[in-house]
Coordinates of C-alpha atoms and ligand atoms in Angstrom, one line a residue:
M3 CA 0.0 0.0 0.0
H4 CA 1.6 3.3 -1.1
S5 CA 1.2 6.0 1.4
P6 CA -0.4 9.3 0.4
E7 CA 1.9 12.2 -0.2
W8 CA 1.0 14.0 3.0
L9 CA 2.0 11.0 5.0
D10 CA 5.3 10.8 3.3
E11 CA 5.9 14.4 4.5
L12 CA 5.0 13.5 8.1
A13 CA 7.1 10.3 8.1
P14 CA 10.5 11.9 8.6
H15 CA 9.1 13.8 11.6
A16 CA 7.8 10.6 13.0
V17 CA 11.1 8.8 12.5
G18 CA 12.9 11.5 14.4
L19 CA 10.3 11.5 17.2
I20 CA 9.6 7.9 17.8
D21 CA 12.8 7.4 19.8
R22 CA 12.8 10.8 21.5
H23 CA 11.7 10.5 25.1
L24 CA 8.8 12.8 26.0
S25 CA 10.7 14.0 29.0
G26 CA 13.6 15.1 26.8
L27 CA 11.2 16.9 24.4
V28 CA 9.8 18.9 27.3
R29 CA 13.3 19.5 28.9
D30 CA 14.8 20.7 25.6
D31 CA 12.1 23.2 24.8
P32 CA 11.3 25.5 27.8
G33 CA 8.5 27.3 26.0
R34 CA 6.7 24.1 25.2
A35 CA 4.2 23.9 28.0
R36 CA 3.0 27.3 27.0
D37 CA 3.1 27.1 23.3
F38 CA 1.6 23.7 22.9
A39 CA -1.5 24.8 24.8
L40 CA -4.5 26.8 23.7
R41 CA -7.3 28.3 25.7
V42 CA -10.7 29.1 24.1
G43 CA -13.2 30.5 26.6
P44 CA -13.6 28.0 29.5
L45 CA -11.6 25.3 27.7
Y46 CA -7.9 24.8 28.0
L47 CA -6.1 22.1 25.9
S48 CA -2.5 21.1 26.2
Q49 CA -0.6 18.9 23.8
A50 CA 2.7 19.5 25.5
R51 CA 2.9 15.8 26.3
Q52 CA 2.1 14.6 22.8
R53 CA 5.0 13.1 20.8
L54 CA 5.4 16.2 18.7
D55 CA 8.1 18.9 18.3
R56 CA 7.8 22.3 16.7
P57 CA 8.8 21.2 13.2
A58 CA 6.3 18.3 13.4
R59 CA 3.6 20.7 14.4
E60 CA 4.4 23.0 11.6
A61 CA 4.2 20.0 9.2
L62 CA 0.8 19.2 10.7
F63 CA -0.5 22.8 10.4
A64 CA 0.7 22.7 6.7
L65 CA -1.3 19.5 6.3
G66 CA -4.4 21.2 7.7
R67 CA -4.0 24.1 5.3
R68 CA -3.4 21.8 2.4
A69 CA -6.5 19.8 3.3
A70 CA -8.3 23.2 3.2
F71 CA -9.7 22.9 6.7
P72 CA -11.3 26.4 6.5
A73 CA -13.0 25.7 3.2
A74 CA -14.1 22.3 4.5
L75 CA -15.7 23.8 7.5
R76 CA -17.4 26.5 5.5
A77 CA -18.8 23.7 3.3
L78 CA -20.1 21.9 6.4
F79 CA -21.8 25.0 7.8
D80 CA -23.2 26.1 4.5
G81 CA -25.0 22.8 3.9
E82 CA -23.0 21.4 1.1
P83 CA -23.5 17.6 0.6
V84 CA -20.5 16.6 2.7
N85 CA -22.2 13.2 3.2
R86 CA -21.5 12.2 -0.4
S87 CA -22.6 8.5 -0.2
E88 CA -26.1 9.6 0.9
G89 CA -26.1 12.9 -1.1
R90 CA -26.8 15.0 2.0
P91 CA -25.5 17.9 4.0
A92 CA -24.6 17.4 7.7
L93 CA -26.1 20.5 9.3
H94 CA -26.0 19.8 13.0
T95 CA -24.4 23.2 13.3
A96 CA -27.7 24.7 12.1
L97 CA -29.4 23.3 15.2
R98 CA -27.4 25.7 17.4
S99 CA -25.8 28.5 15.4
D100 CA -26.5 31.0 12.7
L101 CA -23.2 30.7 10.9
G102 CA -24.4 28.9 7.8
R103 CA -24.8 30.8 4.6
G104 CA -26.8 29.9 1.5
D105 CA -30.2 28.4 0.9
A106 CA -29.7 24.9 2.4
A107 CA -28.2 26.3 5.6
L108 CA -30.8 29.0 6.0
A109 CA -33.7 26.6 5.3
A110 CA -32.3 24.1 7.8
R111 CA -32.0 26.9 10.4
R112 CA -35.6 27.8 9.9
E113 CA -36.7 24.2 10.3
A114 CA -34.5 23.8 13.4
L115 CA -36.0 26.9 15.1
A116 CA -39.5 25.7 14.3
A117 CA -38.8 22.3 15.8
A118 CA -37.1 23.9 18.8
A119 CA -40.3 25.9 19.4
R120 CA -42.4 22.8 19.2
M121 CA -40.0 21.0 21.6
E122 CA -40.4 23.9 24.0
Q123 CA -44.2 23.6 23.9
V124 CA -44.0 19.8 24.6
A125 CA -41.5 20.4 27.4
S126 CA -43.5 23.2 29.0
A127 CA -46.7 21.1 28.8
L128 CA -45.0 18.2 30.5
E129 CA -43.6 20.5 33.2
A130 CA -47.1 21.9 33.8
D131 CA -48.6 18.5 34.2
A132 CA -48.2 17.9 37.9
R133 CA -49.2 14.2 37.5
I134 CA -46.0 13.4 35.6
T135 CA -43.0 12.7 37.8
D136 CA -40.9 10.4 35.5
V137 CA -39.9 10.4 31.8
V138 CA -38.4 7.5 30.0
N139 CA -36.2 7.9 26.9
I140 CA -36.4 5.0 24.6
G141 CA -33.7 5.1 21.9
I142 CA -30.3 3.7 21.0
G143 CA -27.0 5.0 19.6
G144 CA -27.3 8.7 18.8
S145 CA -30.8 8.6 20.1
D146 CA -29.6 7.6 23.6
L147 CA -25.9 8.3 24.2
G148 CA -25.9 12.1 23.8
P149 CA -29.0 12.8 25.9
R150 CA -28.0 10.3 28.5
L151 CA -24.5 11.8 28.8
V152 CA -25.9 15.4 29.2
V153 CA -28.5 14.4 31.7
D154 CA -25.9 12.5 33.8
A155 CA -23.2 15.1 33.5
L156 CA -25.4 18.1 34.4
R157 CA -27.8 16.6 36.9
H158 CA -26.2 18.8 39.6
Q159 CA -27.4 21.9 37.8
G160 CA -30.8 20.6 36.7
T161 CA -34.2 21.7 37.8
G162 CA -34.9 18.4 39.4
R163 CA -38.5 18.6 38.1
F164 CA -38.5 15.0 36.7
R165 CA -36.8 11.7 37.3
L166 CA -35.4 10.8 33.9
H167 CA -34.6 7.3 32.7
F168 CA -33.2 5.7 29.6
I169 CA -33.8 2.3 28.0
A170 CA -31.6 1.4 25.0
N171 CA -30.7 -2.2 24.9
V172 CA -33.0 -4.7 23.3
D173 CA -32.3 -7.0 26.2
G174 CA -35.7 -7.1 28.0
A175 CA -33.8 -7.0 31.3
A176 CA -33.5 -3.2 30.9
A177 CA -37.3 -2.7 30.9
Q178 CA -37.7 -5.4 33.5
A179 CA -35.4 -3.6 35.9
L180 CA -36.9 -0.1 35.4
L181 CA -40.7 -0.5 35.1
P182 CA -41.4 -1.8 38.6
T183 CA -39.8 1.4 39.9
L184 CA -42.3 3.6 38.1
D185 CA -46.0 4.3 38.2
P186 CA -47.6 4.2 34.7
A187 CA -50.1 6.9 35.7
R188 CA -47.2 9.3 36.5
T189 CA -44.8 8.4 33.6
A190 CA -44.3 9.7 30.1
A191 CA -42.3 7.9 27.5
V192 CA -40.4 9.4 24.5
L193 CA -39.5 7.1 21.6
V194 CA -36.5 8.7 20.0
S195 CA -35.6 7.2 16.6
K196 CA -34.5 9.1 13.5
S197 CA -35.6 6.2 11.2
F198 CA -38.4 4.9 13.5
A199 CA -37.3 1.5 12.2
T200 CA -34.7 0.5 14.8
Q201 CA -35.5 -2.9 16.2
E202 CA -34.4 -2.2 19.8
T203 CA -36.5 1.0 20.0
L204 CA -39.6 -0.5 18.5
L205 CA -39.5 -3.5 20.8
N206 CA -38.9 -1.4 23.9
G207 CA -41.4 1.1 22.7
T208 CA -44.0 -1.6 22.4
I209 CA -43.4 -2.7 25.9
L210 CA -43.8 0.9 27.2
R211 CA -46.9 1.5 25.1
T212 CA -48.6 -1.5 26.6
W213 CA -47.4 -0.7 30.1
L214 CA -48.6 2.9 29.8
G215 CA -52.0 1.6 28.7
G216 CA -52.1 3.5 25.4
G217 CA -50.7 6.5 23.7
E218 CA -51.8 9.3 25.9
R219 CA -48.4 9.9 27.5
L220 CA -46.4 8.5 24.6
Y221 CA -44.2 11.0 22.7
A222 CA -41.8 10.5 19.7
V223 CA -38.9 12.3 18.1
S224 CA -38.3 11.1 14.5
A225 CA -37.6 12.1 10.9
N226 CA -40.2 9.6 10.0
V227 CA -43.4 11.1 11.3
P228 CA -45.8 8.8 9.5
R229 CA -44.2 5.7 11.0
A230 CA -44.3 7.3 14.5
E231 CA -48.0 8.0 14.0
A232 CA -48.6 4.5 12.7
F233 CA -47.0 3.2 15.9
G234 CA -49.7 5.0 17.9
V235 CA -48.1 8.4 18.8
A236 CA -50.5 11.2 18.1
A237 CA -49.2 13.7 15.5
E238 CA -49.1 16.6 18.0
R239 CA -46.8 14.5 20.2
V240 CA -44.3 13.7 17.5
L241 CA -41.3 16.1 17.3
P242 CA -39.4 16.3 14.0
M243 CA -35.8 15.3 13.2
F244 CA -34.3 15.9 9.9
D245 CA -32.4 14.0 7.2
W246 CA -29.7 16.6 7.3
V247 CA -28.6 15.6 10.8
G248 CA -26.9 12.3 11.6
G249 CA -28.0 10.4 14.6
R250 CA -24.7 10.8 16.5
Y251 CA -24.8 14.5 15.9
S252 CA -28.5 15.0 16.8
L253 CA -28.3 15.8 20.5
W254 CA -28.9 19.5 19.7
S255 CA -32.3 18.8 18.1
A256 CA -35.5 17.5 19.7
V257 CA -33.5 14.4 20.4
G258 CA -32.3 16.6 23.4
L259 CA -35.8 16.6 24.9
L260 CA -34.7 14.8 28.1
P261 CA -31.7 17.1 28.5
R262 CA -34.2 20.0 28.0
L263 CA -36.4 18.5 30.7
A264 CA -33.4 18.0 33.0
L265 CA -31.9 21.4 32.5
G266 CA -34.9 23.6 32.0
R267 CA -35.3 26.0 29.1
D268 CA -32.3 28.2 30.0
G269 CA -30.0 25.3 30.7
F270 CA -30.7 23.7 27.4
A271 CA -30.2 27.0 25.7
A272 CA -26.8 27.3 27.4
L273 CA -25.8 23.9 26.1
L274 CA -26.6 25.0 22.5
A275 CA -24.9 28.4 23.1
G276 CA -21.8 26.6 24.2
A277 CA -21.8 24.5 21.1
A278 CA -22.4 27.6 19.0
A279 CA -19.5 29.4 20.6
M280 CA -17.3 26.4 19.7
D281 CA -18.7 26.5 16.1
A282 CA -17.7 30.2 15.8
H283 CA -14.2 29.5 17.1
V284 CA -13.6 26.5 14.8
L285 CA -15.0 28.3 11.8
D286 CA -13.0 31.5 12.4
A287 CA -9.7 30.5 13.9
P288 CA -6.7 29.8 11.7
V289 CA -5.5 26.2 11.7
E290 CA -2.6 27.2 14.0
R291 CA -5.0 28.5 16.7
N292 CA -7.9 26.2 16.1
L293 CA -8.8 23.7 18.8
A294 CA -10.5 21.2 16.5
A295 CA -7.7 21.4 14.0
W296 CA -5.2 20.7 16.8
Q297 CA -7.2 17.7 17.9
A298 CA -7.7 16.3 14.4
L299 CA -4.0 16.7 13.4
C300 CA -2.8 15.1 16.6
W301 CA -5.1 12.1 16.0
V302 CA -3.8 11.8 12.4
F303 CA -0.2 12.0 13.5
N304 CA -0.6 9.4 16.3
R305 CA -2.6 7.0 14.1
D306 CA -0.8 7.3 10.8
A307 CA 2.7 8.6 11.4
L308 CA 3.4 7.0 14.8
G309 CA 1.2 4.0 14.3
F310 CA -0.8 4.1 17.6
D311 CA -4.0 2.1 17.0
S312 CA -6.0 3.1 20.1
L313 CA -7.0 6.2 22.0
A314 CA -8.1 6.2 25.6
V315 CA -10.3 9.0 26.9
V316 CA -10.3 9.4 30.7
P317 CA -12.4 12.1 32.2
Y318 CA -11.4 12.8 35.8
D319 CA -14.9 13.7 36.8
Q320 CA -17.5 11.2 37.8
R321 CA -20.2 13.2 36.0
L322 CA -18.5 12.6 32.7
A323 CA -18.4 8.8 33.2
L324 CA -20.5 8.3 30.0
L325 CA -18.2 10.5 27.8
P326 CA -16.1 7.6 26.5
D327 CA -19.3 5.7 25.5
Y328 CA -20.6 8.8 23.7
L329 CA -17.2 9.4 22.0
Q330 CA -17.0 5.8 21.0
Q331 CA -20.0 6.3 18.7
L332 CA -19.1 9.7 17.5
V333 CA -15.5 8.7 16.6
M334 CA -15.8 5.1 15.7
E335 CA -19.1 5.3 13.7
S336 CA -17.8 8.4 11.9
L337 CA -14.3 7.4 11.2
G338 CA -14.5 3.6 11.0
K339 CA -14.1 3.5 7.3
S340 CA -11.7 1.9 4.9
V341 CA -12.8 3.5 1.6
D342 CA -12.7 7.2 0.8
Q343 CA -15.6 9.4 -0.3
A344 CA -15.0 8.3 -3.9
G345 CA -15.2 4.6 -2.9
N346 CA -11.5 3.8 -3.3
P347 CA -9.6 2.0 -0.6
V348 CA -7.8 4.4 1.8
R349 CA -4.1 4.0 1.8
R350 CA -3.4 4.4 5.5
P351 CA -4.9 3.2 8.8
T352 CA -8.0 5.2 9.8
V353 CA -10.0 5.0 13.0
P354 CA -8.3 4.1 16.3
V355 CA -10.1 2.0 18.9
L356 CA -11.5 4.6 21.3
W357 CA -12.1 3.4 24.8
G358 CA -11.7 4.7 28.3
G359 CA -13.3 5.1 31.7
V360 CA -13.5 7.5 34.5
G361 CA -10.6 8.6 36.7
S362 CA -9.5 8.0 39.3
S363 CA -11.3 4.7 39.4
V364 CA -9.6 3.3 36.2
Q365 CA -6.2 3.9 37.7
H366 CA -7.0 0.8 39.7
S367 CA -8.1 -1.3 36.7
F368 CA -6.4 -0.8 33.4
F369 CA -3.7 1.8 34.1
Q370 CA -1.2 -0.9 34.9
A371 CA -1.2 -1.8 31.2
L372 CA -0.9 1.8 30.2
H373 CA 2.2 2.3 32.3
Q374 CA 4.0 -1.0 31.7
G375 CA 2.2 -2.8 28.9
T376 CA 4.0 -3.4 25.6
D377 CA 1.7 -1.0 23.6
T378 CA 1.6 2.7 23.7
V379 CA -1.9 4.1 24.1
P380 CA -2.3 7.9 23.5
M381 CA -4.6 9.3 26.2
E382 CA -6.9 12.2 26.6
F383 CA -7.4 13.4 30.1
I384 CA -10.2 15.7 30.9
G385 CA -10.4 17.6 34.2
V386 CA -12.7 20.3 35.7
R387 CA -11.1 23.0 37.8
Q388 CA -14.0 24.0 40.0
P389 CA -16.1 21.3 41.7
D390 CA -19.8 21.5 42.4
H391 CA -19.5 19.6 45.7
P392 CA -18.2 20.7 49.1
F393 CA -15.5 18.0 49.4
A394 CA -12.5 20.2 48.6
A395 CA -10.0 17.6 49.7
N396 CA -11.4 15.0 47.3
H397 CA -11.3 17.4 44.4
R398 CA -7.7 18.3 45.1
A399 CA -6.8 14.6 45.2
L400 CA -8.7 14.0 42.0
L401 CA -6.8 16.7 40.1
A402 CA -3.5 15.7 41.6
N403 CA -4.2 12.2 40.3
L404 CA -4.9 13.5 36.8
L405 CA -1.7 15.6 36.7
A406 CA 0.3 12.7 38.2
Q407 CA -0.9 10.2 35.6
S408 CA -0.1 12.4 32.7
E409 CA 3.3 13.1 34.0
A410 CA 4.1 9.5 35.0
L411 CA 3.0 8.1 31.6
A412 CA 5.1 10.7 29.8
N413 CA 8.3 10.8 31.9
G414 CA 8.4 7.3 33.3
A415 CA 10.9 6.4 36.0
A416 CA 14.1 4.3 35.8
H417 CA 14.7 1.5 38.3
E418 CA 17.4 -1.1 38.6
D419 CA 14.8 -3.7 38.9
T420 CA 13.1 -3.9 35.5
Q421 CA 9.8 -5.0 37.1
R422 CA 9.7 -1.7 38.9
A423 CA 10.8 0.5 36.0
Y424 CA 8.4 2.8 34.1
P425 CA 9.4 3.3 30.4
G426 CA 7.4 6.5 30.0
G427 CA 7.2 8.1 26.6
R428 CA 3.4 7.6 26.6
P429 CA 1.7 10.7 25.1
S430 CA -1.4 12.4 26.4
T431 CA -3.5 15.5 25.8
V432 CA -5.0 17.3 28.8
I433 CA -8.2 19.2 28.5
L434 CA -9.3 21.4 31.4
L435 CA -12.7 23.0 31.8
D436 CA -13.2 25.8 34.3
R437 CA -16.5 24.3 35.4
L438 CA -18.7 21.5 34.2
D439 CA -21.8 23.4 33.1
A440 CA -24.1 23.4 30.1
D441 CA -22.0 25.9 28.3
S442 CA -18.7 24.1 28.7
L443 CA -20.2 20.7 28.0
G444 CA -21.7 22.1 24.8
R445 CA -18.3 23.4 23.8
L446 CA -16.5 20.2 24.6
L447 CA -18.9 18.0 22.6
A448 CA -18.9 20.4 19.6
L449 CA -15.1 20.4 19.7
Y450 CA -15.1 16.6 19.3
E451 CA -17.6 16.8 16.5
H452 CA -15.5 19.2 14.5
A453 CA -12.3 17.3 15.3
V454 CA -13.9 14.2 13.8
Y455 CA -15.0 16.0 10.7
L456 CA -11.5 17.5 10.1
T457 CA -9.9 14.1 10.7
A458 CA -12.3 12.6 8.1
R459 CA -11.2 15.4 5.8
V460 CA -7.6 14.4 6.0
W461 CA -8.4 10.8 5.5
G462 CA -10.9 11.5 2.7
V463 CA -13.6 9.5 4.4
N464 CA -17.3 10.3 5.0
A465 CA -17.9 11.1 8.7
F466 CA -21.6 11.0 8.3
D467 CA -22.7 7.6 7.0
Q468 CA -22.5 4.2 8.8
F469 CA -23.2 1.4 6.3
G470 CA -21.0 -0.9 8.4
V471 CA -23.8 -1.4 10.9
E472 CA -26.4 -2.6 8.4
L473 CA -25.2 -6.2 7.6
G474 CA -25.5 -7.5 11.1
K475 CA -29.0 -5.9 11.4
R476 CA -30.1 -7.6 8.2
I477 CA -28.8 -11.0 9.3
A478 CA -30.5 -10.7 12.7
D479 CA -33.8 -9.8 11.0
A480 CA -33.5 -12.9 8.8
L481 CA -32.7 -15.1 11.7
L482 CA -35.6 -14.0 13.9
P483 CA -38.2 -16.4 12.5
A484 CA -35.9 -19.4 13.1
F485 CA -36.2 -18.9 16.8
Q486 CA -39.9 -19.9 16.6
D487 CA -39.9 -22.2 13.6
A488 CA -37.3 -25.0 13.4
G489 CA -38.2 -25.5 9.8
V490 CA -36.5 -22.2 8.7
E491 CA -33.4 -22.9 6.6
I492 CA -30.2 -21.5 8.0
D493 CA -27.4 -21.4 5.5
D494 CA -24.4 -20.8 7.7
P495 CA -23.4 -24.0 9.5
V496 CA -21.9 -22.3 12.5
T497 CA -24.9 -20.1 13.0
R498 CA -27.1 -23.2 12.6
A499 CA -25.2 -25.1 15.3
L500 CA -25.3 -22.1 17.6
L501 CA -29.0 -21.7 17.1
D502 CA -29.6 -25.4 17.8
E503 CA -27.8 -24.9 21.1
L504 CA -30.0 -21.9 21.9
R505 CA -33.2 -23.7 21.0
Ligands
LIG167 O1 -27.0 1.4 14.2 C1 -26.6 2.6 13.9 C2 -27.6 3.7 14.0 O2 -28.1 4.0 12.8 C3 -26.9 5.0 14.6 O3 -26.2 5.7 13.7 C4 -28.1 5.7 15.2 O4 -27.7 6.7 16.1 C5 -28.8 4.5 15.8 O5 -28.6 3.4 14.9 C6 -30.3 4.7 16.1 O6 -31.0 5.0 15.0 P1 -32.4 5.6 15.0 O7 -32.3 7.0 15.6 O8 -32.9 5.7 13.6 O9 -33.3 4.7 15.8

């Protein structure tokens, strides 16, 4: 496989850096801690512990310019069909900001505002209905992970008006565990599904529809309104989604109904305003001062030039425990591609495996492997300066652990006993938020969205389709009848044997 030209240009930098120890890179460049960091509003990001030096960064910035990042972002915001395989724009930015120009973006913005007004009516009506104490979100993937993350992360600032629940998995155990804790007379359910064709959501929705005793407190968010109505949700309780927003980018739409219920009108508006502020930064800032470009170019360098095939995200904040799950879909569904937008095989590795967990807990599970395992895993640490709890000693310890881990992974420590030596040289990015609030969370998530898009731009892949998930769904659908009818022919001998075991 011939590497693309841009990778040939990065390769000499990687060769020079692969054997340089991170502690040496930091020691030899006193301005590094300052110059490899960028603050934008309440977000501070440091790449001082990435395996980069100044010439490598210049080469990456040149790559960002050559890949026409500013024009690519403009195309995104203006509603050009950046999702080429499906011939569609990806206008999630129109859900939160006014930065798009041209007919497609303006029309999307109008639709977004109208849908937001309807969502507000539904949310206010629910708030006004004193009987309703609990709301259940039924959805999966992008119709679950974003809303669940925001509700979990910002609970401490919420209105507390409702108890909010999520059912995603088709495993009936999820509904079985939740429903006995709720009163059907005091519960509303929202089926969130862009397609309204997702097996998990329809099956769980059916359970809830029966349990609620009809459709009176059943709501839906979908781009397929007729299907939602056919399911039994009255038209006035169906909020629209749009073809021009991908599921994993849809948090900012009516898919965010549960976050809206958690945060209140102003809190949800602050989430959108935070994302809009990041949009404005990413669209305006030159590549050299652009947070999303920094993230994207660093991911590309680690994956393609240095060959690291995994990325671990570790928020040091319990409220962000679901962030790795959310980013798994955003990054791996968007970048998990091996052909480019024109359908040709890419000539370099693309998506890393993204995984992670919440610090400091994971220090006591997988960090051993990060410090002394044979593979180098680039890390992203996320910390929050100001806590929202009164336990100051805990917070100091939490942040001390974050700083210590980043330092230990980078610098390592020699020891005459090899069992007790730390090789170091393990790179990390540190992102610090002043506070965890709706504004900063909106900024953080929008930052990751744009970093994904710019990475896709370098790789030439489509960040907005996900055909890879379809085959398994089709086979599962075809297999379903065989569970009840032993006469159904199963071609694959291994599947047949496994099915026999299950039957
Ligand atoms: O299986 C992939 C996927 O299509 C995701 O992209 C999407 O977020 C999820 O399923 C749920 O889809 P829907 O909102 O249409 O139910």
